[in-house]
Coordinates of N, CA, C and O in Angstrom, one line a residue:
M1 N -50.6 -152.7 151.6 CA -50.2 -151.9 150.6 C -50.7 -150.5 151.1 O -51.8 -150.2 151.1
T2 N -49.7 -149.5 151.2 CA -50.1 -148.3 151.8 C -50.0 -147.3 150.5 O -49.2 -147.4 149.8
T3 N -51.1 -146.7 150.3 CA -51.1 -145.5 149.3 C -50.9 -144.1 149.9 O -51.3 -143.8 150.6
N4 N -50.0 -143.5 148.9 CA -49.9 -142.2 149.3 C -50.9 -141.3 148.5 O -51.0 -141.4 147.4
S5 N -51.3 -140.2 149.4 CA -52.3 -139.4 148.8 C -51.7 -138.6 147.8 O -52.4 -138.1 146.8
C6 N -50.4 -138.2 147.6 CA -49.9 -137.5 146.5 C -49.8 -138.3 145.5 O -49.8 -137.4 144.2
L7 N -49.8 -139.5 145.2 CA -49.9 -140.2 144.0 C -51.0 -140.7 143.4 O -50.9 -141.1 142.3
T8 N -52.0 -140.7 144.4 CA -53.1 -141.4 143.8 C -54.2 -140.1 143.7 O -54.5 -139.2 144.6
H9 N -54.9 -140.1 142.3 CA -55.8 -139.1 142.2 C -56.9 -139.4 141.3 O -56.6 -140.4 140.4
T10 N -57.9 -139.2 141.2 CA -59.0 -139.4 140.2 C -58.7 -138.5 138.9 O -58.5 -137.4 139.2
P11 N -59.1 -138.8 138.0 CA -58.9 -137.9 136.6 C -59.9 -136.7 136.7 O -59.4 -135.7 136.0
A12 N -60.7 -136.8 137.6 CA -61.7 -135.6 137.5 C -61.4 -134.5 138.6 O -61.8 -133.5 138.6
S13 N -60.5 -134.9 139.5 CA -60.2 -134.3 140.7 C -58.7 -133.7 140.6 O -57.9 -134.3 139.8
V14 N -58.2 -132.7 141.2 CA -56.9 -132.0 141.3 C -56.2 -132.9 142.4 O -56.7 -133.2 143.5
P15 N -54.9 -133.2 142.1 CA -54.2 -134.1 143.2 C -54.1 -133.2 144.4 O -53.9 -131.7 144.5
A16 N -54.0 -133.9 145.6 CA -53.9 -133.4 147.0 C -52.4 -132.7 146.8 O -51.5 -133.2 146.6
P17 N -52.3 -131.5 147.7 CA -50.9 -131.1 147.8 C -50.3 -132.1 148.6 O -50.5 -132.4 149.7
C18 N -48.9 -132.0 148.2 CA -48.0 -132.8 149.1 C -47.0 -132.1 149.9 O -46.5 -130.9 149.5
G19 N -46.6 -132.6 150.8 CA -45.6 -131.6 151.7 C -44.2 -132.0 151.4 O -43.9 -133.2 151.1
L20 N -43.4 -131.2 151.7 CA -42.0 -131.5 151.3 C -41.4 -131.5 152.6 O -41.5 -130.9 153.7
P21 N -40.3 -132.5 152.8 CA -39.6 -132.4 154.0 C -38.9 -131.4 154.3 O -38.3 -130.7 153.3
S22 N -38.6 -131.0 155.3 CA -37.6 -129.8 155.6 C -36.3 -130.2 155.6 O -35.6 -131.3 155.9
F23 N -35.3 -129.4 154.7 CA -34.0 -129.7 154.7 C -33.4 -128.4 155.4 O -33.6 -127.4 155.7
D24 N -32.0 -128.9 156.0 CA -31.2 -128.0 156.6 C -30.7 -127.0 155.7 O -30.4 -127.4 154.6
P25 N -30.4 -125.8 155.9 CA -29.9 -124.8 154.9 C -28.4 -125.2 154.3 O -27.8 -125.7 155.4
L26 N -28.2 -125.0 153.4 CA -26.7 -125.5 153.0 C -25.7 -124.1 153.2 O -26.2 -122.9 153.0
R27 N -24.8 -124.6 153.6 CA -23.7 -123.7 153.9 C -22.4 -123.8 153.2 O -22.1 -125.0 153.1
V28 N -21.7 -122.9 152.7 CA -20.8 -123.2 151.7 C -19.5 -122.9 152.5 O -19.5 -121.6 153.1
R29 N -18.7 -123.7 152.6 CA -17.4 -123.5 153.7 C -16.2 -123.1 152.7 O -16.0 -123.6 151.7
G30 N -15.7 -122.4 153.4 CA -14.3 -122.2 152.8 C -14.1 -121.1 151.8 O -13.2 -120.9 151.1
A31 N -15.3 -120.1 151.6 CA -15.2 -119.2 150.4 C -14.2 -118.2 150.7 O -13.6 -117.5 150.2
R32 N -14.3 -117.6 152.2 CA -13.3 -116.7 152.6 C -12.1 -117.1 152.4 O -11.3 -116.3 152.3
L33 N -11.9 -118.4 153.0 CA -10.5 -119.0 153.0 C -10.2 -118.9 151.6 O -8.8 -118.8 151.4
R34 N -10.7 -119.2 150.8 CA -10.3 -119.5 149.2 C -9.8 -118.1 148.6 O -8.9 -118.0 148.1
L35 N -10.4 -117.1 149.0 CA -10.0 -115.7 148.6 C -8.9 -115.2 149.3 O -7.9 -114.8 148.7
R36 N -8.6 -115.6 150.7 CA -7.5 -115.3 151.2 C -6.4 -115.9 150.7 O -5.2 -115.4 150.7
R37 N -6.6 -117.3 150.5 CA -5.5 -118.0 150.0 C -5.0 -117.6 148.6 O -3.9 -117.8 148.2
A38 N -6.0 -117.1 147.7 CA -5.6 -116.5 146.3 C -5.0 -115.4 146.6 O -3.9 -115.0 145.8
L39 N -5.2 -114.5 147.4 CA -4.5 -113.2 147.7 C -2.8 -113.7 148.1 O -2.2 -112.8 147.7
R40 N -2.9 -114.4 148.9 CA -1.7 -114.8 149.4 C -0.8 -115.4 148.5 O 0.4 -115.4 148.6
R41 N -1.2 -116.1 147.6 CA -0.6 -116.9 146.4 C 0.0 -115.9 145.3 O 0.0 -116.1 144.0
K42 N -0.1 -114.7 145.6 CA 0.2 -113.6 144.7 C -0.8 -113.6 143.4 O -0.3 -113.3 142.3
R43 N -2.1 -113.7 143.5 CA -3.0 -113.6 142.5 C -3.7 -112.4 142.5 O -5.0 -112.3 142.6
R44 N -2.9 -111.2 143.1 CA -3.8 -110.0 143.1 C -4.5 -109.2 141.8 O -5.3 -108.8 142.0
A45 N -3.5 -109.9 140.8 CA -4.1 -109.0 139.3 C -5.5 -109.5 139.1 O -6.3 -108.6 138.7
P46 N -6.0 -110.8 139.2 CA -7.3 -111.0 138.9 C -8.2 -110.5 139.8 O -9.4 -110.0 139.4
A47 N -8.0 -110.2 141.1 CA -8.9 -109.7 142.1 C -9.0 -108.2 141.8 O -10.0 -107.9 142.1
A48 N -7.9 -107.8 141.5 CA -7.9 -106.2 141.3 C -8.7 -105.7 140.0 O -9.6 -105.0 139.9
V49 N -8.7 -106.9 139.1 CA -9.6 -106.7 137.7 C -11.1 -106.8 137.9 O -11.8 -106.0 137.6
L50 N -11.4 -107.8 138.9 CA -12.7 -108.0 139.2 C -13.1 -106.7 140.2 O -14.3 -106.3 139.8
A51 N -12.3 -106.2 141.1 CA -12.8 -105.2 141.9 C -13.1 -103.9 140.9 O -14.0 -103.1 141.1
M52 N -12.2 -103.7 140.0 CA -12.4 -102.7 139.0 C -13.4 -102.6 138.3 O -14.2 -101.5 138.1
T53 N -13.8 -103.9 137.8 CA -15.0 -104.1 137.2 C -16.2 -103.8 137.9 O -17.3 -103.2 137.5
A54 N -16.4 -104.4 139.1 CA -17.5 -104.1 140.1 C -17.6 -102.7 140.3 O -18.7 -102.1 140.2
V55 N -16.6 -101.7 140.5 CA -16.7 -100.4 140.5 C -17.1 -99.6 139.5 O -18.0 -98.8 139.6
T56 N -16.6 -100.1 138.2 CA -17.1 -99.4 137.1 C -18.6 -99.8 136.7 O -19.3 -98.8 136.5
L57 N -19.0 -101.0 137.0 CA -20.5 -101.4 136.9 C -21.4 -100.7 137.8 O -22.4 -100.1 137.4
A58 N -20.9 -100.5 138.9 CA -21.7 -99.7 140.1 C -21.7 -98.4 139.5 O -22.9 -97.7 139.8
A59 N -20.7 -97.8 139.1 CA -20.6 -96.3 138.7 C -21.7 -95.9 137.4 O -22.2 -95.1 137.5
A60 N -21.4 -96.9 136.7 CA -22.4 -96.7 135.3 C -23.8 -96.9 135.8 O -24.7 -96.2 135.3
G61 N -24.3 -97.7 136.7 CA -25.5 -97.9 137.3 C -25.8 -96.7 138.0 O -27.2 -96.2 137.8
A62 N -25.0 -96.0 138.7 CA -25.5 -95.1 139.4 C -25.8 -93.8 138.6 O -26.9 -93.0 138.5
A63 N -24.8 -93.7 137.5 CA -25.0 -92.6 136.5 C -26.4 -92.7 135.7 O -27.1 -91.7 135.4
G64 N -26.8 -93.8 135.4 CA -28.0 -94.3 134.7 C -29.0 -94.0 135.5 O -30.1 -93.7 134.8
A65 N -29.1 -94.0 136.7 CA -30.2 -94.0 137.5 C -30.5 -92.3 137.7 O -31.6 -92.1 137.9
D66 N -29.7 -91.5 137.6 CA -29.9 -90.0 137.6 C -30.6 -89.5 136.3 O -31.2 -88.5 136.4
D67 N -30.5 -90.0 135.3 CA -31.1 -89.6 134.0 C -32.5 -89.9 134.4 O -33.1 -90.9 134.5
P68 N -33.4 -88.8 133.9 CA -34.9 -88.7 134.0 C -35.3 -89.8 132.9 O -36.2 -90.4 132.9
A69 N -34.9 -89.5 131.7 CA -35.4 -90.4 130.6 C -34.3 -90.7 129.7 O -33.5 -89.8 129.4
P70 N -34.3 -91.7 128.9 CA -33.1 -92.1 128.0 C -33.2 -91.3 126.8 O -34.5 -90.9 126.5
Q71 N -32.2 -90.9 126.2 CA -32.0 -90.1 125.3 C -32.4 -90.9 123.8 O -32.0 -92.4 123.8
P72 N -33.3 -90.5 122.8 CA -33.6 -91.5 121.8 C -32.5 -91.4 120.9 O -31.5 -90.5 120.9
P73 N -32.2 -92.5 120.2 CA -31.2 -92.7 119.4 C -31.0 -91.7 118.3 O -32.3 -91.2 117.5
P74 N -30.1 -91.2 117.7 CA -29.9 -90.4 116.6 C -30.5 -90.7 115.4 O -30.5 -92.1 115.1
P75 N -31.1 -90.0 114.5 CA -31.6 -90.6 113.4 C -30.6 -91.3 112.5 O -29.5 -90.8 112.6
P76 N -30.9 -92.1 111.6 CA -29.8 -92.7 110.7 C -29.5 -91.7 109.6 O -30.1 -90.8 109.3
A77 N -28.2 -91.9 109.6 CA -27.7 -91.0 108.3 C -28.1 -91.3 106.9 O -28.3 -92.5 106.7
R78 N -28.5 -90.4 106.2 CA -29.0 -90.5 104.8 C -28.1 -91.3 104.1 O -26.7 -90.4 103.9
V79 N -28.0 -92.2 103.3 CA -27.0 -92.6 102.5 C -27.2 -92.2 101.1 O -28.7 -92.3 100.6
A80 N -26.2 -91.5 100.5 CA -26.6 -91.1 98.9 C -26.6 -92.1 98.1 O -25.7 -93.0 98.2
H81 N -27.7 -92.3 97.2 CA -27.7 -93.2 96.2 C -26.8 -92.7 95.1 O -26.8 -91.8 94.5
R82 N -25.8 -93.8 94.9 CA -25.0 -93.8 93.9 C -25.5 -94.2 92.5 O -26.2 -95.3 92.5
P83 N -25.2 -93.8 91.4 CA -25.8 -94.3 90.3 C -25.0 -95.6 90.0 O -23.7 -95.9 90.5
A84 N -25.4 -96.5 89.3 CA -24.9 -97.9 89.1 C -23.8 -97.7 88.4 O -23.4 -96.9 87.5
A85 N -22.8 -98.5 88.6 CA -21.2 -98.4 88.1 C -21.5 -98.9 86.7 O -21.8 -99.9 86.4
V86 N -20.8 -98.0 85.7 CA -20.8 -98.3 84.3 C -19.6 -99.1 84.2 O -18.4 -98.4 84.4
P87 N -19.7 -100.4 83.4 CA -18.5 -100.9 83.1 C -17.3 -100.1 82.4 O -18.0 -99.7 81.1
L88 N -16.3 -100.2 82.6 CA -15.4 -99.2 81.6 C -14.7 -100.3 80.5 O -14.6 -101.3 80.8
V89 N -14.2 -99.7 79.5 CA -13.5 -100.4 78.5 C -12.3 -99.5 78.2 O -12.4 -98.5 78.4
S90 N -11.3 -100.2 77.7 CA -10.0 -99.4 77.1 C -10.4 -99.1 75.7 O -10.6 -99.9 74.8
A91 N -10.1 -97.5 75.5 CA -10.3 -97.1 74.4 C -8.9 -96.6 73.6 O -8.5 -95.6 74.5
P92 N -8.3 -97.1 72.6 CA -7.3 -96.5 72.2 C -7.5 -95.4 71.2 O -8.4 -95.4 70.5
V93 N -6.9 -94.1 71.6 CA -7.2 -92.9 70.8 C -5.8 -92.2 70.3 O -5.0 -92.1 71.0
R94 N -5.8 -91.7 69.0 CA -4.7 -91.2 68.5 C -5.0 -89.8 68.5 O -5.8 -89.1 68.0
I95 N -4.0 -89.1 69.7 CA -4.2 -87.6 69.8 C -3.2 -87.0 68.7 O -2.2 -87.5 68.5
A96 N -3.7 -86.0 68.1 CA -2.8 -85.1 67.1 C -1.7 -84.5 67.7 O -0.6 -84.5 66.8
D97 N -1.7 -83.9 68.5 CA -0.5 -83.2 69.0 C 0.3 -84.1 69.9 O -0.1 -84.4 71.4
A98 N 1.4 -84.7 69.8 CA 2.4 -85.7 70.4 C 3.0 -84.9 71.5 O 3.0 -85.6 72.6
A99 N 3.2 -83.6 71.5 CA 3.9 -83.0 72.8 C 2.9 -82.7 74.0 O 3.1 -82.8 75.0
T100 N 1.3 -82.8 73.5 CA 0.5 -82.6 74.5 C 0.4 -84.0 75.2 O 0.2 -84.1 76.4
V101 N 0.6 -85.1 74.6 CA 0.4 -86.4 75.1 C 1.6 -86.5 75.8 O 1.4 -87.4 77.1
R102 N 2.8 -86.1 75.8 CA 3.9 -86.1 76.8 C 3.5 -85.6 78.2 O 4.4 -85.8 79.2
L103 N 2.8 -84.8 78.2 CA 2.4 -84.2 79.4 C 1.4 -85.0 80.4 O 1.2 -84.8 81.5
L104 N 0.8 -86.0 79.8 CA -0.1 -86.7 80.4 C 0.6 -87.9 81.1 O 1.7 -88.5 80.8
R105 N 0.1 -88.4 82.5 CA 0.4 -89.7 83.2 C -0.8 -90.4 83.4 O -1.8 -90.1 83.2
R106 N -0.5 -91.7 83.8 CA -1.6 -92.5 84.1 C -2.2 -92.3 85.5 O -2.0 -91.4 86.2
G107 N -3.7 -92.2 85.1 CA -4.5 -91.9 86.1 C -5.1 -90.2 85.8 O -6.0 -89.9 86.7
D108 N -4.4 -89.7 85.0 CA -5.2 -88.2 84.8 C -6.5 -88.2 84.2 O -6.8 -89.4 83.5
R109 N -7.2 -87.0 84.4 CA -8.7 -87.1 83.9 C -8.4 -85.9 82.6 O -7.8 -85.1 82.7
V110 N -8.9 -86.4 81.5 CA -8.9 -85.5 80.2 C -10.2 -85.6 79.8 O -11.1 -86.5 79.7
D111 N -10.4 -84.4 78.9 CA -11.7 -84.1 78.2 C -11.0 -84.4 76.6 O -9.8 -83.9 76.1
V112 N -11.9 -85.2 75.8 CA -11.4 -85.4 74.5 C -12.2 -84.5 73.5 O -13.5 -84.6 73.8
I113 N -11.4 -83.8 72.6 CA -12.2 -83.0 71.9 C -11.8 -83.2 70.4 O -10.8 -83.6 69.8
A114 N -12.9 -83.2 69.6 CA -12.8 -83.5 68.0 C -12.7 -82.3 67.4 O -13.7 -81.5 67.4
A115 N -11.7 -82.0 66.6 CA -11.7 -80.9 65.7 C -11.7 -81.3 64.4 O -11.3 -82.2 64.1
P116 N -12.5 -80.3 63.5 CA -12.6 -80.8 62.3 C -11.2 -80.9 61.4 O -10.3 -80.2 61.4
N117 N -11.1 -82.0 60.6 CA -10.0 -82.3 60.0 C -9.9 -81.6 58.6 O -11.0 -81.6 57.8
S118 N -8.8 -80.6 58.4 CA -8.8 -80.1 57.1 C -8.4 -80.9 56.0 O -8.8 -80.7 54.7
V119 N -7.7 -82.1 56.1 CA -7.7 -83.0 54.9 C -9.0 -83.8 54.6 O -9.1 -83.8 53.2
T120 N -9.9 -83.8 55.3 CA -11.1 -84.6 54.8 C -12.1 -83.7 54.6 O -12.9 -84.0 53.6
G121 N -11.8 -82.3 54.6 CA -12.8 -81.5 54.1 C -14.2 -81.2 54.9 O -14.9 -80.4 54.6
V122 N -14.1 -81.9 56.1 CA -15.4 -81.8 56.7 C -15.4 -80.6 57.6 O -14.3 -80.1 58.3
A123 N -16.5 -79.6 57.4 CA -16.5 -78.3 58.0 C -17.4 -78.6 59.3 O -18.1 -79.5 59.3
G124 N -17.1 -78.0 60.4 CA -17.9 -77.8 61.5 C -17.0 -77.2 62.8 O -16.0 -76.7 62.6
E125 N -17.6 -77.1 63.8 CA -17.1 -76.8 65.0 C -16.5 -77.7 66.0 O -17.0 -79.2 65.8
A126 N -15.5 -77.6 66.6 CA -14.8 -78.6 67.6 C -15.9 -78.9 68.6 O -16.7 -78.0 69.2
R127 N -16.0 -80.1 69.1 CA -16.8 -80.5 70.2 C -16.2 -81.7 71.0 O -15.3 -82.4 70.7
V128 N -16.9 -81.7 72.1 CA -16.1 -82.5 73.1 C -16.8 -84.1 73.0 O -18.0 -84.0 73.0
I129 N -16.1 -84.9 72.8 CA -16.5 -86.3 72.5 C -16.5 -87.0 74.0 O -17.4 -87.9 74.3
A130 N -15.6 -87.0 74.8 CA -15.5 -87.7 75.8 C -15.1 -86.5 77.2 O -14.2 -85.8 77.1
S131 N -15.9 -86.8 78.1 CA -15.5 -85.8 79.3 C -14.9 -86.5 80.5 O -15.8 -87.6 81.0
G132 N -14.0 -86.3 81.2 CA -13.4 -86.8 82.4 C -12.8 -88.2 82.1 O -13.0 -88.9 83.1
A133 N -12.6 -88.6 80.9 CA -11.8 -90.0 80.7 C -10.6 -90.0 81.6 O -9.7 -89.1 81.8
R134 N -10.5 -91.1 82.1 CA -9.1 -91.6 82.8 C -8.1 -92.1 82.0 O -8.2 -93.1 81.1
V135 N -6.9 -91.6 82.0 CA -5.8 -92.1 81.3 C -5.3 -93.4 81.7 O -4.9 -93.5 82.9
A136 N -5.3 -94.4 80.8 CA -4.9 -95.8 81.4 C -3.7 -96.0 81.0 O -2.6 -96.5 81.9
E137 N -3.0 -95.7 79.8 CA -1.8 -96.0 79.3 C -1.5 -94.8 78.5 O -2.0 -94.3 77.7
V138 N 0.0 -94.4 78.5 CA 0.5 -93.4 77.9 C 1.8 -93.9 77.2 O 2.5 -94.8 77.6
P139 N 2.2 -93.4 75.8 CA 3.3 -94.1 75.1 C 4.7 -93.9 76.0 O 4.8 -92.6 76.8
Q140 N 5.6 -94.5 75.8 CA 7.0 -94.1 76.4 C 7.6 -93.0 75.7 O 7.0 -92.8 74.3
P141 N 8.5 -92.2 76.0 CA 9.2 -91.1 75.3 C 9.4 -91.3 73.9 O 9.3 -90.6 73.0
G142 N 10.1 -92.3 73.7 CA 10.7 -92.8 72.2 C 9.6 -93.2 71.4 O 9.5 -93.3 70.1
E143 N 8.2 -93.5 72.0 CA 7.2 -94.0 70.9 C 6.3 -92.8 70.5 O 5.5 -93.3 69.7
T144 N 6.4 -91.9 70.5 CA 5.5 -90.8 70.1 C 6.0 -90.3 68.7 O 7.2 -90.2 68.5
R145 N 5.0 -89.9 67.7 CA 5.6 -89.2 66.6 C 5.0 -88.0 66.4 O 3.9 -87.8 66.5
S146 N 5.7 -87.0 65.9 CA 5.5 -85.6 65.9 C 4.6 -85.4 64.8 O 3.6 -84.6 64.8
E147 N 4.6 -86.1 63.6 CA 3.8 -85.9 62.6 C 2.6 -86.5 62.6 O 1.4 -86.0 62.1
G148 N 2.6 -87.9 63.3 CA 1.4 -88.6 63.3 C 0.5 -88.6 64.7 O -0.4 -89.3 64.7
G149 N 1.1 -87.9 65.6 CA 0.6 -88.0 66.9 C 1.0 -89.0 67.8 O 1.9 -89.6 67.4
A150 N 0.1 -89.4 68.8 CA 0.5 -90.4 69.9 C -0.8 -91.0 70.2 O -1.9 -90.6 70.3
L151 N -0.6 -92.5 70.3 CA -1.5 -93.3 70.8 C -1.8 -93.3 72.2 O -0.8 -93.6 73.0
V152 N -3.0 -92.9 73.0 CA -3.2 -93.0 74.4 C -4.4 -93.9 74.4 O -5.2 -94.0 73.8
V153 N -4.3 -94.9 75.9 CA -5.4 -95.7 76.0 C -6.2 -94.9 77.1 O -5.6 -94.6 78.1
L154 N -7.6 -94.8 76.8 CA -8.1 -94.1 77.9 C -9.4 -95.2 78.4 O -9.9 -96.0 77.8
S155 N -9.7 -95.1 79.7 CA -10.7 -96.0 80.3 C -12.1 -95.3 80.2 O -12.2 -94.0 80.9
V156 N -13.1 -95.6 79.5 CA -14.1 -95.0 79.1 C -15.6 -96.0 79.1 O -15.3 -97.1 78.8
P157 N -16.6 -95.4 79.3 CA -17.8 -96.4 79.1 C -17.7 -96.7 77.6 O -17.2 -96.2 76.7
R158 N -18.5 -98.1 77.5 CA -18.5 -98.5 75.9 C -19.1 -97.5 74.9 O -18.5 -97.3 73.9
S159 N -20.2 -96.7 75.4 CA -20.7 -95.9 74.4 C -19.7 -94.7 73.8 O -19.8 -94.3 72.8
T160 N -19.2 -94.3 74.9 CA -17.9 -93.2 74.7 C -16.9 -93.8 74.0 O -16.5 -93.1 73.0
A161 N -16.5 -95.0 74.0 CA -15.7 -95.6 73.3 C -15.8 -95.6 71.9 O -15.1 -95.5 70.8
T162 N -17.1 -96.1 71.4 CA -17.6 -96.1 70.1 C -17.7 -94.7 69.4 O -17.2 -94.6 68.3
A163 N -18.0 -93.6 70.2 CA -18.0 -92.0 69.9 C -16.5 -91.8 69.6 O -16.1 -91.0 68.6
L164 N -15.6 -92.3 70.2 CA -14.2 -91.6 70.2 C -13.7 -92.5 68.9 O -12.9 -91.9 68.0
A165 N -14.0 -93.7 68.7 CA -13.6 -94.5 67.6 C -13.9 -93.8 66.2 O -13.4 -93.6 65.2
G166 N -15.4 -93.4 66.2 CA -15.7 -92.8 65.2 C -15.3 -91.5 65.0 O -15.0 -91.0 63.6
A167 N -15.2 -90.6 65.8 CA -14.4 -89.2 65.6 C -13.1 -89.4 65.3 O -12.6 -88.4 64.6
G168 N -12.4 -90.3 65.7 CA -10.9 -90.4 65.4 C -10.8 -90.5 63.9 O -9.8 -90.3 63.2
M169 N -11.8 -91.1 63.2 CA -11.8 -91.4 61.6 C -12.1 -90.2 61.1 O -11.8 -89.9 59.7
T170 N -12.8 -89.2 61.5 CA -13.0 -88.0 60.7 C -12.6 -86.9 61.1 O -12.7 -85.7 60.6
S171 N -11.9 -86.7 62.3 CA -11.6 -85.4 62.9 C -10.3 -85.9 63.7 O -9.9 -86.7 64.0
Q172 N -9.7 -84.5 63.9 CA -8.2 -84.7 64.6 C -8.7 -84.6 66.1 O -9.5 -83.7 66.6
L173 N -8.0 -85.3 66.9 CA -8.5 -85.4 68.4 C -7.4 -84.5 69.2 O -6.3 -84.7 68.8
A174 N -7.9 -84.1 70.3 CA -7.2 -83.3 71.1 C -7.7 -83.5 72.6 O -8.5 -83.9 72.6
V175 N -6.5 -83.4 73.5 CA -7.1 -83.3 75.0 C -6.7 -82.5 75.7 O -6.0 -81.5 75.4
T176 N -7.6 -82.0 76.5 CA -7.2 -81.1 77.6 C -7.3 -81.8 79.1 O -8.3 -82.6 79.3
L177 N -6.4 -81.3 80.0 CA -6.4 -81.6 81.3 C -7.6 -81.4 82.3 O -7.9 -80.0 82.2
C178 N -8.1 -82.2 82.9 CA -9.5 -81.7 83.8 C -8.8 -81.4 85.2 O -7.8 -81.9 85.7

């Protein structure tokens, strides 16, 4: 039995280098022939796309080689911190002047003002109860009452809805368009 020096080694020693047999170089035949055949078969569009891609990549590589140093990326844009969204509730509000309510449309922004009520005898100045409230619902033309005002639904934060309900009991409410 013959032993190959490449396969036998002692644990303490490094194996001897093995020689590789020489191989003939590989030659791919027909590459040019396939390209010619593809062009003859009217497959020029893919060949044109490949050629254009190669030209574009070569031009981009040449343009990048002329730049002495790469440009640093622009600094990230500062993001404005928005306040946390406050959940809105629907607050029905009786506005004293029905003609004013007829001017309102859904989506309008209004300020709600509480004026002292002469009937209850509460003295004081007019004050703004809600600022920039969005009109959610307005009454239909036949639903307003000239003597009792008109009911409007506003979208406001919960705390503002509480203030509107309290002010509606002791004061006459009016709106101004924002």
